[in-house]
Structures are given as C-alpha cells and as structure tokens.
Amino acid sequence: MKLLLTLFLCVVAATAADRRALLIQRIAPAAGGGASYIISENFEGTGIPTGWGTGTGTPDYDYTTSPMEGAQGLRLDASSADQSSVSPTNTAAAEVWIYYRLRVDVLPASSREAVRLRNAGTSIARVFITTSGQMQFRHGTVSVSTVGVMAPATDYHCWLHYLAGSGANGVADWGFSTDGTEPTSGNNFGSTASGDATGSIDNFQFFADFASATGPIQVFDKFRYDDADIGS
C-alpha cells in the first residue's frame, strides 16, 4: 500500500509533458493495424481509390517500381507539369492529424508545395519542400522550417498536426523520420503556436509543383487522416 501511494504521488506531481513522455511512445501506425481512421489509404487497388480524385495532371495511383509499403504507391512527377492527388472530402474539422510515407526522388529546383490542407478547395495550410530538402510548414502566412533535410531517394515517415486559430494563435507541428518514430523535438521537427489560419480542414492534397524539367518527383504511401492523434 505504501508503495502504491508513493507511485500515485509521483504521477500526480509530474507535469503534463512528463506524463506524456512516460505513457506514450509515438511510432508509425502498424501496417494493417486495428486502429480506425477517418481516411486510411494504402494505394494498393487498381486505378484511383474510391473517393479520391485528380487535382492536376495525371498522378500515378498504380506505381509499382519502388513503393515504400506493399505492392503499390502514389507517384507524382512534376518534371513537365503539375501533378496532384486529392483525398476524399470529410466533415470540416478545426483540428486534424495526418501521417504518410514520402520519398522525394528528385528535389525541386526551387521551393515548391508538397502538401495542401484545404477547405472547400481553398488551401488553409501548406507544406513546402526546398531545394535542399528542408520542410517548411505555412499556417496561413506564418512559416516555420525544419533544420533537418530530407535526402533524395530516401524513404520517410511524416506527421502533421494542424489546429485552427482565431488570428495569431494557430498551432501546427510536423516532423519526419526514417525509423518510424515521430520526433517531438530536434532538427527533424518544427512547430508554431502563432499561425494565422482560422479555417477548418475538410480534405487534403498531395502536390508535385512544377519547378523545372528536373522535377520534383515524389512518391507517397500509407496515408492516414484523423481528428485524433496518429502515431501513438
């Protein structure tokens, strides 16, 4: 009994951050796991998945040359024109979490969009990739970049979290890793609590934004979208 009381007091005294670190291990969702998501798409079927669409160009939903998960992935090649893929539209939410796999086979010749979080077709927040492989998140007009860079032709796990604000208090955090463990600090993690986007999110767009004849060329896989934390 004395031991139990001591443990209880230690937990109560811990900060919220301490308790989160003790109780949560943030790792990539298991392939085919039992978790339920608003959208869970592995791009394994033939053709455009149910509910998905083409924003621009001709995205390859049946890419089989070098997928990151399973037998297929989604490939966007912007070496001659924009290509984009649009997720199903859902009930708009002020806070969303997203996980996906990404490999950038060819980096862009200038900073270009890779991801759009949207509402009724309008971009609310966006992720850019730079010529060096840095990831830049824009919460409205507020931009924050990672220090770490994505190496070309390397398979990554990516996480995004967006919370709409009321003017200058919007929240976003994002990160990437090669081992499936979500970073919450360090060079491969970025965050802001002063974003100025106020809109809710109802769908998502993977984007390869034409920069030059060299790309970018990007492969996406294992997309998860939810209104609760993903990866824990």
PDB file of C-alpha atoms in Angstrom:
ATOM      1  CA  MET A   1       0.000   0.000   0.000  1.00  0.00           C
ATOM      2  CA  LYS A   2       2.811   2.373   0.871  1.00  0.00           C
ATOM      3  CA  LEU A   3       4.465   1.663  -2.492  1.00  0.00           C
ATOM      4  CA  LEU A   4       1.220   2.301  -4.368  1.00  0.00           C
ATOM      5  CA  LEU A   5       0.734   5.620  -2.555  1.00  0.00           C
ATOM      6  CA  THR A   6       4.275   6.696  -3.432  1.00  0.00           C
ATOM      7  CA  LEU A   7       3.735   5.875  -7.124  1.00  0.00           C
ATOM      8  CA  PHE A   8       0.441   7.779  -7.114  1.00  0.00           C
ATOM      9  CA  LEU A   9       2.049  10.898  -5.656  1.00  0.00           C
ATOM     10  CA  CYS A  10       4.873  10.730  -8.205  1.00  0.00           C
ATOM     11  CA  VAL A  11       2.407  10.625 -11.112  1.00  0.00           C
ATOM     12  CA  VAL A  12       0.350  13.497  -9.701  1.00  0.00           C
ATOM     13  CA  ALA A  13       3.471  15.604  -9.226  1.00  0.00           C
ATOM     14  CA  ALA A  14       4.660  15.030 -12.792  1.00  0.00           C
ATOM     15  CA  THR A  15       3.972  17.703 -15.355  1.00  0.00           C
ATOM     16  CA  ALA A  16       1.668  17.015 -18.291  1.00  0.00           C
ATOM     17  CA  ALA A  17       4.696  16.759 -20.546  1.00  0.00           C
ATOM     18  CA  ASP A  18       6.343  14.287 -18.188  1.00  0.00           C
ATOM     19  CA  ARG A  19       3.243  12.102 -18.095  1.00  0.00           C
ATOM     20  CA  ARG A  20       3.020  12.184 -21.893  1.00  0.00           C
ATOM     21  CA  ALA A  21       6.644  11.103 -22.204  1.00  0.00           C
ATOM     22  CA  LEU A  22       6.110   8.307 -19.698  1.00  0.00           C
ATOM     23  CA  LEU A  23       2.876   6.959 -21.119  1.00  0.00           C
ATOM     24  CA  ILE A  24       3.118   7.496 -24.874  1.00  0.00           C
ATOM     25  CA  GLN A  25       5.539   6.078 -27.408  1.00  0.00           C
ATOM     26  CA  ARG A  26       4.888   7.800 -30.706  1.00  0.00           C
ATOM     27  CA  ILE A  27       5.529   5.387 -33.560  1.00  0.00           C
ATOM     28  CA  ALA A  28       4.215   4.945 -37.076  1.00  0.00           C
ATOM     29  CA  PRO A  29       0.818   3.207 -37.417  1.00  0.00           C
ATOM     30  CA  ALA A  30       1.255  -0.522 -37.906  1.00  0.00           C
ATOM     31  CA  ALA A  31       0.572  -1.798 -41.407  1.00  0.00           C
ATOM     32  CA  GLY A  32      -2.948  -3.188 -41.466  1.00  0.00           C
ATOM     33  CA  GLY A  33      -3.314  -2.480 -37.729  1.00  0.00           C
ATOM     34  CA  GLY A  34      -6.582  -2.366 -35.857  1.00  0.00           C
ATOM     35  CA  ALA A  35      -6.712   1.411 -35.429  1.00  0.00           C
ATOM     36  CA  SER A  36      -9.587   3.251 -37.094  1.00  0.00           C
ATOM     37  CA  TYR A  37      -9.047   6.472 -39.060  1.00  0.00           C
ATOM     38  CA  ILE A  38     -11.287   8.872 -40.951  1.00  0.00           C
ATOM     39  CA  ILE A  39      -9.194   8.075 -44.041  1.00  0.00           C
ATOM     40  CA  SER A  40      -6.822   5.126 -44.366  1.00  0.00           C
ATOM     41  CA  GLU A  41      -5.406   4.631 -47.848  1.00  0.00           C
ATOM     42  CA  ASN A  42      -2.519   2.369 -48.901  1.00  0.00           C
ATOM     43  CA  PHE A  43      -2.900   2.891 -52.701  1.00  0.00           C
ATOM     44  CA  GLU A  44      -2.970  -0.861 -53.313  1.00  0.00           C
ATOM     45  CA  GLY A  45      -6.013  -1.093 -55.592  1.00  0.00           C
ATOM     46  CA  THR A  46      -6.167  -0.615 -59.352  1.00  0.00           C
ATOM     47  CA  GLY A  47      -6.745   2.945 -60.539  1.00  0.00           C
ATOM     48  CA  ILE A  48      -7.954   5.914 -58.473  1.00  0.00           C
ATOM     49  CA  PRO A  49      -9.044   4.825 -54.972  1.00  0.00           C
ATOM     50  CA  THR A  50     -12.705   5.268 -54.013  1.00  0.00           C
ATOM     51  CA  GLY A  51     -13.393   8.877 -53.039  1.00  0.00           C
ATOM     52  CA  TRP A  52     -10.040  10.165 -54.237  1.00  0.00           C
ATOM     53  CA  GLY A  53      -9.525  12.379 -57.259  1.00  0.00           C
ATOM     54  CA  THR A  54      -7.073  14.084 -59.571  1.00  0.00           C
ATOM     55  CA  GLY A  55      -6.364  17.731 -58.911  1.00  0.00           C
ATOM     56  CA  THR A  56      -3.982  18.406 -61.800  1.00  0.00           C
ATOM     57  CA  GLY A  57      -2.087  16.303 -64.312  1.00  0.00           C
ATOM     58  CA  THR A  58      -2.111  12.513 -64.249  1.00  0.00           C
ATOM     59  CA  PRO A  59      -0.973  11.180 -60.866  1.00  0.00           C
ATOM     60  CA  ASP A  60       0.123   7.539 -60.947  1.00  0.00           C
ATOM     61  CA  TYR A  61      -2.007   5.711 -58.378  1.00  0.00           C
ATOM     62  CA  ASP A  62      -0.594   2.353 -59.511  1.00  0.00           C
ATOM     63  CA  TYR A  63       3.128   2.995 -59.112  1.00  0.00           C
ATOM     64  CA  THR A  64       4.924  -0.348 -58.690  1.00  0.00           C
ATOM     65  CA  THR A  65       8.587   0.315 -59.461  1.00  0.00           C
ATOM     66  CA  SER A  66       9.714   1.093 -55.914  1.00  0.00           C
ATOM     67  CA  PRO A  67       6.824   1.526 -53.465  1.00  0.00           C
ATOM     68  CA  MET A  68       7.549   2.094 -49.774  1.00  0.00           C
ATOM     69  CA  GLU A  69       4.723  -0.103 -48.455  1.00  0.00           C
ATOM     70  CA  GLY A  70       3.043  -3.095 -50.074  1.00  0.00           C
ATOM     71  CA  ALA A  71       2.999  -3.526 -53.850  1.00  0.00           C
ATOM     72  CA  GLN A  72       1.963  -0.023 -54.956  1.00  0.00           C
ATOM     73  CA  GLY A  73       2.231   3.638 -54.108  1.00  0.00           C
ATOM     74  CA  LEU A  74       1.229   7.056 -55.439  1.00  0.00           C
ATOM     75  CA  ARG A  75       3.811   8.774 -57.678  1.00  0.00           C
ATOM     76  CA  LEU A  76       3.698  12.446 -58.679  1.00  0.00           C
ATOM     77  CA  ASP A  77       6.132  13.551 -61.385  1.00  0.00           C
ATOM     78  CA  ALA A  78       6.288  17.321 -61.956  1.00  0.00           C
ATOM     79  CA  SER A  79       9.173  17.263 -64.423  1.00  0.00           C
ATOM     80  CA  SER A  80       6.899  18.651 -67.154  1.00  0.00           C
ATOM     81  CA  ALA A  81       3.749  19.921 -65.367  1.00  0.00           C
ATOM     82  CA  ASP A  82       1.986  19.994 -62.005  1.00  0.00           C
ATOM     83  CA  GLN A  83       0.538  16.733 -60.691  1.00  0.00           C
ATOM     84  CA  SER A  84      -1.699  16.410 -57.644  1.00  0.00           C
ATOM     85  CA  SER A  85      -3.918  13.921 -55.867  1.00  0.00           C
ATOM     86  CA  VAL A  86      -6.978  14.898 -53.788  1.00  0.00           C
ATOM     87  CA  SER A  87      -8.292  12.950 -50.796  1.00  0.00           C
ATOM     88  CA  PRO A  88     -11.998  12.359 -50.096  1.00  0.00           C
ATOM     89  CA  THR A  89     -13.843  15.320 -48.561  1.00  0.00           C
ATOM     90  CA  ASN A  90     -14.940  14.958 -44.942  1.00  0.00           C
ATOM     91  CA  THR A  91     -16.771  16.991 -42.316  1.00  0.00           C
ATOM     92  CA  ALA A  92     -14.663  20.096 -41.716  1.00  0.00           C
ATOM     93  CA  ALA A  93     -12.606  19.954 -38.512  1.00  0.00           C
ATOM     94  CA  ALA A  94     -10.660  22.707 -36.765  1.00  0.00           C
ATOM     95  CA  GLU A  95      -8.015  20.202 -35.663  1.00  0.00           C
ATOM     96  CA  VAL A  96      -6.605  17.336 -37.734  1.00  0.00           C
ATOM     97  CA  TRP A  97      -3.718  14.866 -37.629  1.00  0.00           C
ATOM     98  CA  ILE A  98      -2.084  13.329 -40.708  1.00  0.00           C
ATOM     99  CA  TYR A  99       0.505  10.614 -41.268  1.00  0.00           C
ATOM    100  CA  TYR A 100       2.005   9.459 -44.574  1.00  0.00           C
ATOM    101  CA  ARG A 101       5.105   7.961 -46.175  1.00  0.00           C
ATOM    102  CA  LEU A 102       7.155  10.150 -48.526  1.00  0.00           C
ATOM    103  CA  ARG A 103      10.184   9.725 -50.746  1.00  0.00           C
ATOM    104  CA  VAL A 104      11.463  12.637 -52.814  1.00  0.00           C
ATOM    105  CA  ASP A 105      13.308  11.013 -55.694  1.00  0.00           C
ATOM    106  CA  VAL A 106      14.215  14.378 -57.244  1.00  0.00           C
ATOM    107  CA  LEU A 107      14.311  17.624 -55.256  1.00  0.00           C
ATOM    108  CA  PRO A 108      12.724  20.758 -56.766  1.00  0.00           C
ATOM    109  CA  ALA A 109      14.769  23.439 -58.496  1.00  0.00           C
ATOM    110  CA  SER A 110      13.093  25.998 -56.193  1.00  0.00           C
ATOM    111  CA  SER A 111      10.869  25.727 -53.120  1.00  0.00           C
ATOM    112  CA  ARG A 112       7.618  24.006 -54.079  1.00  0.00           C
ATOM    113  CA  GLU A 113       4.420  22.771 -52.443  1.00  0.00           C
ATOM    114  CA  ALA A 114       4.185  19.121 -51.414  1.00  0.00           C
ATOM    115  CA  VAL A 115       1.032  19.087 -49.271  1.00  0.00           C
ATOM    116  CA  ARG A 116      -2.110  21.209 -49.016  1.00  0.00           C
ATOM    117  CA  LEU A 117      -4.626  21.146 -46.175  1.00  0.00           C
ATOM    118  CA  ARG A 118      -7.825  22.536 -47.643  1.00  0.00           C
ATOM    119  CA  ASN A 119     -11.399  23.611 -47.064  1.00  0.00           C
ATOM    120  CA  ALA A 120     -13.859  23.709 -49.977  1.00  0.00           C
ATOM    121  CA  GLY A 121     -10.908  23.664 -52.389  1.00  0.00           C
ATOM    122  CA  THR A 122      -9.062  26.577 -50.719  1.00  0.00           C
ATOM    123  CA  SER A 123      -5.635  25.944 -49.204  1.00  0.00           C
ATOM    124  CA  ILE A 124      -5.615  26.738 -45.473  1.00  0.00           C
ATOM    125  CA  ALA A 125      -2.167  25.403 -44.593  1.00  0.00           C
ATOM    126  CA  ARG A 126       0.629  24.029 -46.755  1.00  0.00           C
ATOM    127  CA  VAL A 127       3.897  22.122 -46.608  1.00  0.00           C
ATOM    128  CA  PHE A 128       6.730  23.136 -48.920  1.00  0.00           C
ATOM    129  CA  ILE A 129       9.956  21.326 -49.731  1.00  0.00           C
ATOM    130  CA  THR A 130      13.023  23.408 -50.517  1.00  0.00           C
ATOM    131  CA  THR A 131      15.893  22.817 -52.921  1.00  0.00           C
ATOM    132  CA  SER A 132      17.975  21.422 -50.042  1.00  0.00           C
ATOM    133  CA  GLY A 133      15.218  19.118 -48.755  1.00  0.00           C
ATOM    134  CA  GLN A 134      14.080  21.257 -45.831  1.00  0.00           C
ATOM    135  CA  MET A 135      10.386  21.021 -44.943  1.00  0.00           C
ATOM    136  CA  GLN A 136       8.541  24.310 -44.448  1.00  0.00           C
ATOM    137  CA  PHE A 137       5.062  24.480 -42.910  1.00  0.00           C
ATOM    138  CA  ARG A 138       2.852  27.508 -43.569  1.00  0.00           C
ATOM    139  CA  HIS A 139      -0.032  28.020 -41.147  1.00  0.00           C
ATOM    140  CA  GLY A 140      -1.766  30.717 -43.170  1.00  0.00           C
ATOM    141  CA  THR A 141       1.044  33.215 -43.794  1.00  0.00           C
ATOM    142  CA  VAL A 142       3.238  32.124 -40.871  1.00  0.00           C
ATOM    143  CA  SER A 143       6.170  29.948 -41.988  1.00  0.00           C
ATOM    144  CA  VAL A 144       8.495  27.753 -39.956  1.00  0.00           C
ATOM    145  CA  SER A 145      11.117  25.395 -41.398  1.00  0.00           C
ATOM    146  CA  THR A 146      12.876  22.301 -40.107  1.00  0.00           C
ATOM    147  CA  VAL A 147      16.623  22.423 -39.634  1.00  0.00           C
ATOM    148  CA  GLY A 148      16.985  18.857 -40.849  1.00  0.00           C
ATOM    149  CA  VAL A 149      16.633  17.974 -44.509  1.00  0.00           C
ATOM    150  CA  MET A 150      15.176  15.069 -46.452  1.00  0.00           C
ATOM    151  CA  ALA A 151      17.786  13.281 -48.510  1.00  0.00           C
ATOM    152  CA  PRO A 152      16.765  12.409 -52.077  1.00  0.00           C
ATOM    153  CA  ALA A 153      15.658   8.826 -52.761  1.00  0.00           C
ATOM    154  CA  THR A 154      15.208   8.102 -49.026  1.00  0.00           C
ATOM    155  CA  ASP A 155      12.011   6.677 -47.507  1.00  0.00           C
ATOM    156  CA  TYR A 156      10.487   8.795 -44.723  1.00  0.00           C
ATOM    157  CA  HIS A 157       7.594   8.723 -42.275  1.00  0.00           C
ATOM    158  CA  CYS A 158       5.839  12.104 -41.936  1.00  0.00           C
ATOM    159  CA  TRP A 159       3.431  13.521 -39.360  1.00  0.00           C
ATOM    160  CA  LEU A 160       1.362  16.731 -39.470  1.00  0.00           C
ATOM    161  CA  HIS A 161      -0.889  18.325 -36.869  1.00  0.00           C
ATOM    162  CA  TYR A 162      -2.995  21.427 -37.542  1.00  0.00           C
ATOM    163  CA  LEU A 163      -5.182  23.439 -35.166  1.00  0.00           C
ATOM    164  CA  ALA A 164      -7.043  26.489 -36.457  1.00  0.00           C
ATOM    165  CA  GLY A 165      -6.541  29.713 -34.531  1.00  0.00           C
ATOM    166  CA  SER A 166      -8.500  32.905 -34.104  1.00  0.00           C
ATOM    167  CA  GLY A 167      -5.960  35.250 -35.675  1.00  0.00           C
ATOM    168  CA  ALA A 168      -2.422  34.735 -34.381  1.00  0.00           C
ATOM    169  CA  ASN A 169      -2.621  31.680 -32.136  1.00  0.00           C
ATOM    170  CA  GLY A 170      -2.985  28.764 -34.547  1.00  0.00           C
ATOM    171  CA  VAL A 171      -0.967  25.649 -33.790  1.00  0.00           C
ATOM    172  CA  ALA A 172       0.947  23.362 -36.123  1.00  0.00           C
ATOM    173  CA  ASP A 173       3.602  20.762 -35.578  1.00  0.00           C
ATOM    174  CA  TRP A 174       5.196  18.375 -38.010  1.00  0.00           C
ATOM    175  CA  GLY A 175       8.154  16.077 -38.268  1.00  0.00           C
ATOM    176  CA  PHE A 176       9.766  13.269 -40.241  1.00  0.00           C
ATOM    177  CA  SER A 177      11.965  10.262 -39.568  1.00  0.00           C
ATOM    178  CA  THR A 178      13.381   7.223 -41.333  1.00  0.00           C
ATOM    179  CA  ASP A 179      12.756   4.758 -38.479  1.00  0.00           C
ATOM    180  CA  GLY A 180       9.024   5.294 -37.903  1.00  0.00           C
ATOM    181  CA  THR A 181       9.381   7.085 -34.559  1.00  0.00           C
ATOM    182  CA  GLU A 182       7.746  10.518 -34.594  1.00  0.00           C
ATOM    183  CA  PRO A 183      10.089  13.320 -33.484  1.00  0.00           C
ATOM    184  CA  THR A 184       8.701  15.843 -30.994  1.00  0.00           C
ATOM    185  CA  SER A 185      11.863  17.965 -30.916  1.00  0.00           C
ATOM    186  CA  GLY A 186      15.184  18.254 -32.710  1.00  0.00           C
ATOM    187  CA  ASN A 187      16.236  19.043 -36.250  1.00  0.00           C
ATOM    188  CA  ASN A 188      13.533  16.973 -37.974  1.00  0.00           C
ATOM    189  CA  PHE A 189      10.703  18.622 -36.049  1.00  0.00           C
ATOM    190  CA  GLY A 190       9.057  22.033 -36.413  1.00  0.00           C
ATOM    191  CA  SER A 191       6.191  23.802 -34.695  1.00  0.00           C
ATOM    192  CA  THR A 192       4.421  27.123 -34.292  1.00  0.00           C
ATOM    193  CA  ALA A 193       1.796  28.454 -31.908  1.00  0.00           C
ATOM    194  CA  SER A 194       1.293  31.748 -33.741  1.00  0.00           C
ATOM    195  CA  GLY A 195      -0.262  30.644 -37.026  1.00  0.00           C
ATOM    196  CA  ASP A 196      -2.836  32.993 -38.558  1.00  0.00           C
ATOM    197  CA  ALA A 197      -5.015  30.488 -40.446  1.00  0.00           C
ATOM    198  CA  THR A 198      -8.532  30.289 -38.988  1.00  0.00           C
ATOM    199  CA  GLY A 199     -10.185  27.797 -41.354  1.00  0.00           C
ATOM    200  CA  SER A 200     -11.185  24.217 -40.679  1.00  0.00           C
ATOM    201  CA  ILE A 201      -9.891  21.340 -42.845  1.00  0.00           C
ATOM    202  CA  ASP A 202     -12.123  19.062 -44.931  1.00  0.00           C
ATOM    203  CA  ASN A 203      -9.651  17.458 -47.336  1.00  0.00           C
ATOM    204  CA  PHE A 204      -6.024  17.029 -48.252  1.00  0.00           C
ATOM    205  CA  GLN A 205      -3.961  17.284 -51.413  1.00  0.00           C
ATOM    206  CA  PHE A 206      -0.622  15.722 -52.292  1.00  0.00           C
ATOM    207  CA  PHE A 207       1.086  18.065 -54.721  1.00  0.00           C
ATOM    208  CA  ALA A 208       4.087  17.998 -57.052  1.00  0.00           C
ATOM    209  CA  ASP A 209       4.511  21.590 -58.134  1.00  0.00           C
ATOM    210  CA  PHE A 210       6.339  22.023 -61.467  1.00  0.00           C
ATOM    211  CA  ALA A 211       9.657  23.802 -60.944  1.00  0.00           C
ATOM    212  CA  SER A 212      11.769  22.746 -63.927  1.00  0.00           C
ATOM    213  CA  ALA A 213      12.455  19.799 -66.209  1.00  0.00           C
ATOM    214  CA  THR A 214      14.169  18.092 -63.251  1.00  0.00           C
ATOM    215  CA  GLY A 215      11.133  17.732 -61.002  1.00  0.00           C
ATOM    216  CA  PRO A 216      10.219  17.431 -58.207  1.00  0.00           C
ATOM    217  CA  ILE A 217       9.351  13.735 -58.358  1.00  0.00           C
ATOM    218  CA  GLN A 218       7.689  12.386 -55.202  1.00  0.00           C
ATOM    219  CA  VAL A 219       6.283   9.039 -54.066  1.00  0.00           C
ATOM    220  CA  PHE A 220       3.605   8.904 -51.341  1.00  0.00           C
ATOM    221  CA  ASP A 221       2.191   5.929 -49.471  1.00  0.00           C
ATOM    222  CA  LYS A 222       0.250   4.766 -46.383  1.00  0.00           C
ATOM    223  CA  PHE A 223      -1.919   7.848 -45.836  1.00  0.00           C
ATOM    224  CA  ARG A 224      -3.770   8.269 -42.525  1.00  0.00           C
ATOM    225  CA  TYR A 225      -6.075  11.183 -41.684  1.00  0.00           C
ATOM    226  CA  ASP A 226      -7.969  11.656 -38.411  1.00  0.00           C
ATOM    227  CA  ASP A 227      -9.360  14.056 -35.808  1.00  0.00           C
ATOM    228  CA  ALA A 228      -7.238  12.413 -33.099  1.00  0.00           C
ATOM    229  CA  ASP A 229      -3.509  11.945 -32.633  1.00  0.00           C
ATOM    230  CA  ILE A 230      -1.884   9.461 -35.054  1.00  0.00           C
ATOM    231  CA  GLY A 231       1.294   7.580 -34.359  1.00  0.00           C
ATOM    232  CA  SER A 232       0.916   6.895 -30.656  1.00  0.00           C
TER     233      SER A 232
END
